[in-house]
Coordinates of C-alpha atoms in Angstrom, one line a residue:
M52 CA -6.4 -0.6 18.1
I53 CA -3.4 -2.1 16.1
E54 CA -1.1 -4.5 17.8
E55 CA 2.5 -3.3 17.9
A56 CA 4.8 -5.5 15.9
P57 CA 8.2 -6.6 17.1
K58 CA 11.0 -4.3 16.2
T59 CA 12.9 -5.2 13.1
K60 CA 16.3 -6.9 13.7
G61 CA 18.8 -8.3 11.3
T62 CA 19.9 -11.6 12.9
H63 CA 21.5 -14.9 11.7
A64 CA 18.1 -16.5 12.3
V65 CA 16.5 -14.0 9.9
F66 CA 19.2 -14.7 7.3
D67 CA 18.6 -18.5 7.6
I68 CA 14.9 -18.0 7.1
L69 CA 15.4 -15.9 4.0
T70 CA 17.7 -18.6 2.4
N71 CA 15.5 -21.5 3.2
P72 CA 13.3 -22.3 0.1
E73 CA 10.5 -23.7 2.2
Y74 CA 10.3 -20.6 4.3
V75 CA 10.7 -18.2 1.3
S76 CA 7.7 -19.9 -0.3
Q77 CA 5.6 -19.3 2.8
I78 CA 6.8 -15.6 3.0
E79 CA 5.7 -15.1 -0.7
K80 CA 2.2 -16.3 0.2
I81 CA 2.1 -13.9 3.1
N82 CA 3.3 -11.0 1.0
N83 CA 0.7 -11.7 -1.7
E84 CA -1.9 -11.1 1.0
Y85 CA 0.3 -8.4 2.5
Y86 CA -0.4 -9.5 6.1
Y87 CA 0.5 -7.4 9.0
W88 CA 2.1 -8.8 12.2
D89 CA -1.4 -9.5 13.8
K90 CA -1.9 -12.2 11.0
V91 CA 1.7 -13.2 10.3
K92 CA 2.1 -14.5 13.8
Y93 CA -0.5 -17.2 13.0
H94 CA 1.5 -18.4 9.9
V95 CA 4.9 -19.0 11.5
P96 CA 6.4 -22.3 10.6
K97 CA 7.1 -24.8 13.4
G98 CA 10.4 -24.4 15.0
V99 CA 10.8 -20.8 14.1
K100 CA 10.5 -17.9 16.5
A101 CA 7.5 -15.6 15.6
E102 CA 9.7 -12.5 16.0
D103 CA 12.4 -13.9 13.7
F104 CA 9.9 -14.9 11.0
W105 CA 8.2 -11.4 11.1
N106 CA 11.6 -9.8 10.7
A107 CA 12.3 -12.0 7.7
V108 CA 8.9 -11.0 6.2
K109 CA 9.9 -7.3 6.8
Q110 CA 13.3 -7.8 5.2
S111 CA 11.7 -9.5 2.1
R112 CA 9.6 -6.4 1.6
L113 CA 12.6 -4.1 1.7
I114 CA 14.3 -6.1 -1.1
G115 CA 13.4 -4.3 -4.4
N116 CA 11.0 -1.9 -2.8
K117 CA 10.0 1.4 -4.3
Q118 CA 10.3 4.6 -2.3
F119 CA 9.0 8.1 -2.7
S120 CA 9.2 11.1 -0.4
F121 CA 7.2 14.2 0.5
S122 CA 7.8 16.9 3.1
A123 CA 5.4 15.2 5.4
C124 CA 6.8 11.7 5.2
T125 CA 8.6 9.0 3.2
F126 CA 6.8 5.9 2.0
F127 CA 7.8 2.6 0.4
Y128 CA 6.0 -0.5 -0.9
K129 CA 6.9 -3.9 -2.4
E130 CA 5.1 -4.7 -5.6
T131 CA 4.1 -8.4 -5.1
N132 CA 3.3 -11.0 -7.7
K133 CA -0.4 -10.7 -6.7
M134 CA -0.4 -7.0 -7.2
Q135 CA 1.1 -7.4 -10.7
E136 CA -1.5 -9.9 -11.5
Y137 CA -4.3 -7.5 -10.5
L138 CA -2.7 -4.6 -12.4
H139 CA -2.4 -6.7 -15.5
S140 CA -6.1 -7.7 -15.3
F141 CA -7.2 -4.1 -14.7
D142 CA -5.1 -2.9 -17.7
M143 CA -6.9 -5.5 -19.9
N144 CA -10.4 -4.9 -18.5
F145 CA -10.7 -1.3 -17.4
G146 CA -9.0 0.5 -20.3
G147 CA -9.4 0.9 -24.0
T148 CA -9.4 -2.7 -24.9
L149 CA -13.0 -3.1 -23.9
A150 CA -14.3 -0.1 -25.6
S151 CA -15.7 -2.1 -28.5
S152 CA -16.7 -5.1 -26.6
D153 CA -20.2 -6.2 -25.5
I154 CA -19.6 -5.7 -21.8
L155 CA -21.6 -2.5 -22.0
S156 CA -24.0 -2.1 -24.9
D157 CA -24.4 1.4 -26.3
K158 CA -28.1 1.6 -25.6
N159 CA -27.6 0.7 -21.9
R160 CA -24.3 2.5 -21.3
Q161 CA -25.8 5.8 -20.1
Y162 CA -28.4 4.1 -17.8
Y163 CA -25.6 2.0 -16.2
L164 CA -23.4 5.1 -15.8
L165 CA -26.1 7.1 -14.0
S166 CA -26.9 4.1 -11.7
S167 CA -23.2 3.6 -10.8
I168 CA -22.6 7.3 -10.1
M169 CA -25.6 7.3 -7.8
E170 CA -24.3 4.2 -6.0
E171 CA -20.8 5.7 -5.6
A172 CA -22.2 9.0 -4.3
I173 CA -24.5 7.3 -1.8
A174 CA -21.9 4.9 -0.4
S175 CA -19.1 7.4 -0.2
S176 CA -21.4 9.7 1.8
Q177 CA -22.7 7.0 4.0
M178 CA -19.2 6.2 5.0
E179 CA -18.9 9.7 6.4
G180 CA -22.2 9.6 8.3
A181 CA -24.9 10.3 5.8
S182 CA -28.0 8.4 7.1
T183 CA -30.4 8.6 4.2
T184 CA -31.5 5.3 2.8
R185 CA -30.4 4.3 -0.8
K186 CA -34.0 4.3 -1.9
I187 CA -34.7 7.9 -0.8
A188 CA -31.3 9.0 -2.0
K189 CA -31.8 7.5 -5.5
E190 CA -35.3 9.0 -5.7
M191 CA -33.9 12.5 -4.9
L192 CA -31.1 12.1 -7.5
R193 CA -33.5 10.8 -10.2
K194 CA -36.0 13.6 -9.6
Q195 CA -33.2 16.1 -9.4
A196 CA -34.8 17.3 -6.2
K197 CA -33.3 19.7 -3.6
A198 CA -31.7 18.1 -0.6
K199 CA -33.9 18.1 2.5
D200 CA -31.2 17.7 5.1
K201 CA -27.4 17.4 5.6
S202 CA -27.3 13.7 4.7
Q203 CA -29.1 14.3 1.4
Q204 CA -26.9 17.3 0.7
M205 CA -23.7 15.2 1.2
I206 CA -25.0 12.7 -1.4
L207 CA -26.1 15.3 -3.8
N208 CA -22.7 17.0 -3.5
N209 CA -20.9 13.7 -4.1
Y210 CA -23.0 13.0 -7.2
N211 CA -22.4 16.4 -8.7
T212 CA -18.7 16.3 -7.9
I213 CA -18.3 12.9 -9.6
R214 CA -19.9 14.3 -12.7
Y215 CA -17.7 17.4 -12.5
L216 CA -14.6 15.2 -12.3
S217 CA -15.6 13.2 -15.3
E218 CA -15.8 16.4 -17.3
H219 CA -12.4 17.6 -16.0
K220 CA -10.5 14.3 -16.3
D221 CA -8.0 16.0 -18.7
D222 CA -7.0 18.7 -16.2
E223 CA -3.7 18.5 -14.4
F224 CA -3.8 18.0 -10.6
S225 CA -3.4 21.3 -8.9
L226 CA -3.9 23.1 -5.6
E227 CA -6.8 24.9 -7.3
L228 CA -8.5 21.7 -8.5
L229 CA -8.2 20.1 -5.1
L230 CA -9.8 23.1 -3.4
E231 CA -12.6 23.2 -6.0
I232 CA -13.3 19.5 -5.5
H233 CA -13.5 20.0 -1.7
R234 CA -15.7 23.1 -2.1
Q235 CA -18.2 21.2 -4.2
I236 CA -18.1 18.0 -2.1
T237 CA -18.7 19.9 1.2
E238 CA -21.1 22.7 0.0
K239 CA -23.8 23.4 2.7
T240 CA -22.6 20.6 4.9
L241 CA -19.9 22.2 7.2
D242 CA -20.4 24.0 10.4
D243 CA -18.6 27.0 9.0
P244 CA -19.3 27.6 5.3
K245 CA -16.0 29.4 5.0
D246 CA -14.2 26.1 5.4
E247 CA -15.6 24.9 2.0
G248 CA -12.6 24.7 -0.3
R249 CA -10.2 26.0 2.3
F250 CA -7.2 24.2 4.0
R251 CA -7.4 23.9 7.8
S252 CA -5.4 26.6 9.6
D253 CA -4.6 24.8 12.8
D254 CA -3.7 21.3 14.2
N255 CA -6.9 20.9 16.2
I256 CA -7.9 17.8 14.2
F257 CA -7.7 14.1 15.0
V258 CA -9.1 11.0 13.4
V259 CA -10.9 9.1 16.1
N260 CA -12.2 5.5 16.3
G261 CA -15.9 5.9 16.6
I262 CA -16.3 2.9 18.8
T263 CA -13.3 3.1 21.2
G264 CA -12.8 6.9 21.1
E265 CA -9.0 6.3 20.6
V266 CA -7.1 8.6 18.3
A267 CA -6.4 6.6 15.2
H268 CA -4.5 9.2 13.2
E269 CA -2.9 12.5 14.0
P270 CA -2.3 14.3 10.7
P271 CA 0.8 16.3 9.9
S272 CA 0.9 19.9 11.0
Y273 CA -1.2 22.3 8.9
T274 CA 2.0 24.2 8.1
A275 CA 3.1 21.2 5.9
I276 CA -0.1 21.1 3.9
K277 CA 0.6 23.5 1.0
K278 CA 4.2 22.4 0.5
T279 CA 3.2 18.7 0.5
I280 CA 0.3 19.3 -1.9
K281 CA 2.6 21.1 -4.3
E282 CA 5.0 18.1 -4.1
L283 CA 2.0 15.8 -4.6
C284 CA 1.0 17.8 -7.7
K285 CA 4.4 17.3 -9.2
F286 CA 4.4 13.6 -8.3
I287 CA 1.0 13.1 -10.0
N288 CA 1.5 15.3 -13.1
T289 CA 5.0 14.0 -14.1
E290 CA 6.5 10.6 -14.7
S291 CA 9.3 9.7 -12.4
K292 CA 12.5 7.9 -13.5
N293 CA 11.2 4.8 -11.6
F294 CA 7.9 3.9 -13.2
I295 CA 4.9 3.7 -10.9
H296 CA 1.8 2.1 -12.4
P297 CA -1.0 4.6 -12.9
I298 CA -3.4 2.6 -10.7
I299 CA -0.9 2.5 -7.9
K300 CA -0.4 6.3 -8.4
A301 CA -4.1 6.8 -8.0
I302 CA -4.1 4.8 -4.8
I303 CA -1.1 6.9 -3.5
L304 CA -3.1 10.1 -4.3
H305 CA -6.0 8.6 -2.3
F306 CA -3.8 7.8 0.6
M307 CA -1.9 11.1 0.7
I308 CA -5.0 13.3 0.9
S309 CA -6.4 11.1 3.7
Y310 CA -3.1 11.1 5.5
L311 CA -2.6 14.9 5.2
H312 CA -6.2 15.6 6.2
P313 CA -5.8 19.1 4.7
F314 CA -9.4 20.1 5.5
V315 CA -11.5 20.3 8.6
D316 CA -14.0 17.8 7.2
G317 CA -14.7 16.0 3.9
N318 CA -11.2 14.5 3.6
G319 CA -12.3 11.0 2.9
R320 CA -14.9 11.9 0.3
T321 CA -12.3 14.2 -1.4
A322 CA -9.6 11.5 -1.4
R323 CA -11.9 8.8 -2.9
S324 CA -13.2 11.2 -5.6
L325 CA -9.6 12.0 -6.6
F326 CA -8.8 8.3 -7.0
Y327 CA -11.8 8.1 -9.3
W328 CA -10.6 11.2 -11.2
Y329 CA -7.1 10.0 -11.8
M330 CA -8.3 6.6 -12.9
L331 CA -10.4 8.3 -15.6
K332 CA -7.6 10.6 -16.5
K333 CA -5.3 7.7 -17.2
G334 CA -7.9 6.0 -19.5
Y335 CA -9.5 3.5 -17.2
W336 CA -13.0 4.4 -18.4
L337 CA -14.7 1.4 -16.8
T338 CA -14.0 3.0 -13.4
E339 CA -17.1 5.2 -14.0
Y340 CA -19.2 2.1 -13.9
L341 CA -17.7 0.7 -10.7
S342 CA -19.2 1.4 -7.2
I343 CA -15.9 1.3 -5.4
S344 CA -17.1 3.0 -2.2
R345 CA -20.0 0.5 -1.9
I346 CA -17.4 -2.3 -1.5
I347 CA -15.4 -0.3 1.0
Y348 CA -18.6 0.6 3.0
K349 CA -19.5 -3.1 3.4
A350 CA -16.3 -3.6 5.4
K351 CA -15.3 -0.2 6.5
S352 CA -13.1 -1.5 9.3
Q353 CA -10.7 -3.2 6.7
Y354 CA -10.4 0.2 4.9
E355 CA -9.4 1.9 8.2
K356 CA -7.0 -0.9 9.1
A357 CA -5.2 -0.5 5.7
F358 CA -4.4 3.1 6.7
L359 CA -3.4 2.1 10.3
Y360 CA -1.1 -0.8 9.1
T361 CA 0.7 1.6 6.8
E362 CA 1.4 4.1 9.6
H363 CA 2.3 1.5 12.2
D364 CA 4.7 -0.4 10.0
D365 CA 7.2 2.3 9.0
F366 CA 5.0 3.8 6.3
D367 CA 4.8 0.6 4.2
L368 CA 2.1 1.6 1.7
G369 CA 1.8 -2.0 0.5
Y370 CA -1.0 -2.6 2.9
F371 CA -3.1 0.2 1.5
I372 CA -2.2 -0.6 -2.1
N373 CA -3.1 -4.3 -1.7
Y374 CA -6.4 -3.5 0.0
N375 CA -7.4 -1.1 -2.8
L376 CA -6.6 -3.6 -5.5
L377 CA -8.8 -6.1 -3.8
V378 CA -11.6 -3.6 -3.7
L379 CA -11.2 -2.8 -7.4
N380 CA -11.3 -6.5 -8.2
K381 CA -14.5 -7.0 -6.1
A382 CA -16.1 -4.0 -7.7
F383 CA -15.4 -5.4 -11.1
E384 CA -16.8 -8.8 -10.2
E385 CA -19.9 -7.1 -8.9
L386 CA -20.3 -5.1 -12.1
K387 CA -20.1 -8.3 -14.2
I388 CA -22.8 -9.9 -12.0
Y389 CA -25.0 -6.8 -12.3
L390 CA -24.6 -6.7 -16.1
D391 CA -25.4 -10.4 -16.3
R392 CA -28.6 -9.8 -14.3
K393 CA -29.6 -6.7 -16.5
S394 CA -28.9 -8.8 -19.6
K395 CA -31.4 -11.3 -18.4
E396 CA -33.9 -8.6 -17.5
D397 CA -33.5 -7.1 -21.0
A398 CA -34.2 -10.6 -22.5
A399 CA -37.3 -10.7 -20.4
I400 CA -38.5 -7.4 -22.0
L401 CA -38.7 -9.3 -25.3
Q402 CA -42.0 -10.8 -24.2
Y403 CA -43.4 -7.3 -24.2
M404 CA -42.2 -6.5 -27.7
I405 CA -45.1 -5.1 -29.6
P406 CA -45.0 -3.6 -33.0
G407 CA -45.4 0.2 -32.8
F408 CA -43.8 0.6 -29.4
N409 CA -40.2 1.6 -28.8
E410 CA -37.9 0.0 -26.2
R411 CA -38.5 2.6 -23.6
Q412 CA -42.2 2.1 -23.8
M413 CA -41.7 -1.7 -23.6
Q414 CA -39.7 -1.3 -20.4
I415 CA -42.5 0.9 -18.9
I416 CA -45.0 -1.8 -19.9
K417 CA -42.9 -4.4 -18.2
I418 CA -42.7 -2.4 -15.0
C419 CA -46.5 -1.8 -15.1
A420 CA -47.1 -5.6 -15.6
E421 CA -44.8 -6.7 -12.8
K422 CA -45.4 -3.8 -10.3
P423 CA -49.0 -2.7 -10.9
S424 CA -48.9 0.1 -8.3
S425 CA -46.0 1.9 -10.0
M426 CA -46.4 5.6 -10.7
F427 CA -44.2 7.6 -12.9
T428 CA -43.5 11.3 -13.7
S429 CA -41.8 12.4 -16.8
R430 CA -38.8 13.7 -14.8
D431 CA -38.3 10.3 -13.2
L432 CA -38.2 8.6 -16.6
Q433 CA -36.2 11.4 -18.2
T434 CA -33.3 10.6 -15.8
R435 CA -33.8 6.8 -16.1
F436 CA -33.6 6.7 -19.9
N437 CA -31.5 9.8 -20.4
V438 CA -33.8 11.4 -22.9
S439 CA -35.5 14.8 -23.1
V440 CA -38.8 15.6 -21.2
K441 CA -40.5 16.0 -24.6
T442 CA -39.4 12.6 -25.7
I443 CA -40.5 10.8 -22.5
R444 CA -43.8 12.6 -22.5
S445 CA -44.4 11.5 -26.0
D446 CA -43.7 7.9 -24.9
L447 CA -46.1 8.1 -22.0
E448 CA -48.9 9.8 -24.0
G449 CA -48.5 7.0 -26.6
L450 CA -49.1 4.5 -23.9
V451 CA -52.1 6.5 -22.7
S452 CA -53.5 6.6 -26.2
A453 CA -53.1 2.8 -26.4
G454 CA -55.1 2.4 -23.3
L455 CA -52.3 0.9 -21.3
M456 CA -51.7 3.9 -19.0
E457 CA -53.7 6.8 -17.6
S458 CA -52.6 10.2 -16.4
I459 CA -53.3 11.6 -13.0
P460 CA -52.9 15.3 -12.1
L461 CA -50.8 15.6 -8.9
N462 CA -51.1 19.4 -8.8
K463 CA -51.4 22.3 -11.2
R464 CA -48.0 21.7 -12.8
L465 CA -47.2 18.0 -12.3
T466 CA -48.8 15.0 -13.9
A467 CA -48.2 11.3 -12.9
Y468 CA -48.8 8.2 -15.0
T469 CA -49.9 4.8 -13.9
R470 CA -51.2 1.6 -15.5
S471 CA -54.8 1.8 -16.7
K472 CA -57.6 -0.2 -15.2
T473 CA -57.9 -2.0 -18.4
F474 CA -54.1 -2.7 -18.7
D475 CA -54.3 -6.5 -18.8
S476 CA -57.2 -6.7 -21.3
R477 CA -55.7 -4.0 -23.6
L478 CA -52.3 -5.7 -23.5
K479 CA -53.8 -9.0 -24.6
E480 CA -55.9 -7.2 -27.3
I481 CA -52.9 -5.4 -28.7
R482 CA -50.8 -8.6 -28.8
G483 CA -53.7 -10.3 -30.6
N484 CA -54.3 -13.0 -28.0

């Protein structure tokens, strides 16, 4: 699946490349993209052997690299200029400096948060095989309904786990926290329920390419799991002498759980949720509003290659770090586009601004005007607007009294609301036109 790179050799030709300013500039560009051999070989300068140039790239990554070791393996990475640029941008935009800005208005903050958590839960589960559509999954989460099958259960578990992690962002990373996260994320989805929140007890586990059937990753022995997790806890909870940026530490945590594969199933979901947890723990509050897994899911093969490149290239974690920083940046750009669109939608609501109606009611009126067949229940809108059932029922009854909506009994306990037959004429009358 991954082309084997030439073996690293220190030759005079490599030294000549590393001391040639023109070639050094080319190597810096390659390192900023953190290309593996399968791409580097297409960027070799004329007159230079591809193997020598690759060896020069490898040597450049060893200069000033950072190393860290666990029982299961030793990793290193070179922090490139591009990585530092991304990290600086994230420090400025994901942390406390934006807390008082207008990027997320207070009145919309909870709505955006619920929406992003739903997106993250759905995408992370779909990556692991959940087949439910986004529409059905969101409807289930909004209505707080029970899962109907394994796919829906995976999404519901992810959703509940993300909320749990947000509430426990001040906890230290521990073996107990890891097991609890896995238990929650795999509840009612494993062949053997006893495997929920329990480390695997054998080595009968392989990560296989779904298309070719090839073994993509053979995790370390189960006997190394507990010891390595304890070392990982120390690594995460304490500051080392050589500073490692918190976002890179979060990425390392993500990688290590995936690499160890400590559970029979649910490793990917657990690893991604821990990345989310550590980012929140370190004050990157905007992470809650980013749908990171949705970006990964769009190009899942690149995500998988980032793991494979690391393993195939002497455990150079730069591939995985660089990939995740790109994902974070794309997720942030998507959030800005989404917020801009919602801002325009909010502006459109102004045309439905009527004295005596609150903002929630105006949004419902807007939906009724644009989508006449819409039907609501108080539970749907309770989740959407993050208010009590009593409050949203009062909003709906107010619209019924105004002649804009009508109630429809669905059964003995549940009532739905839809636009009235006289909606258009009543809206004009109320507006005075």
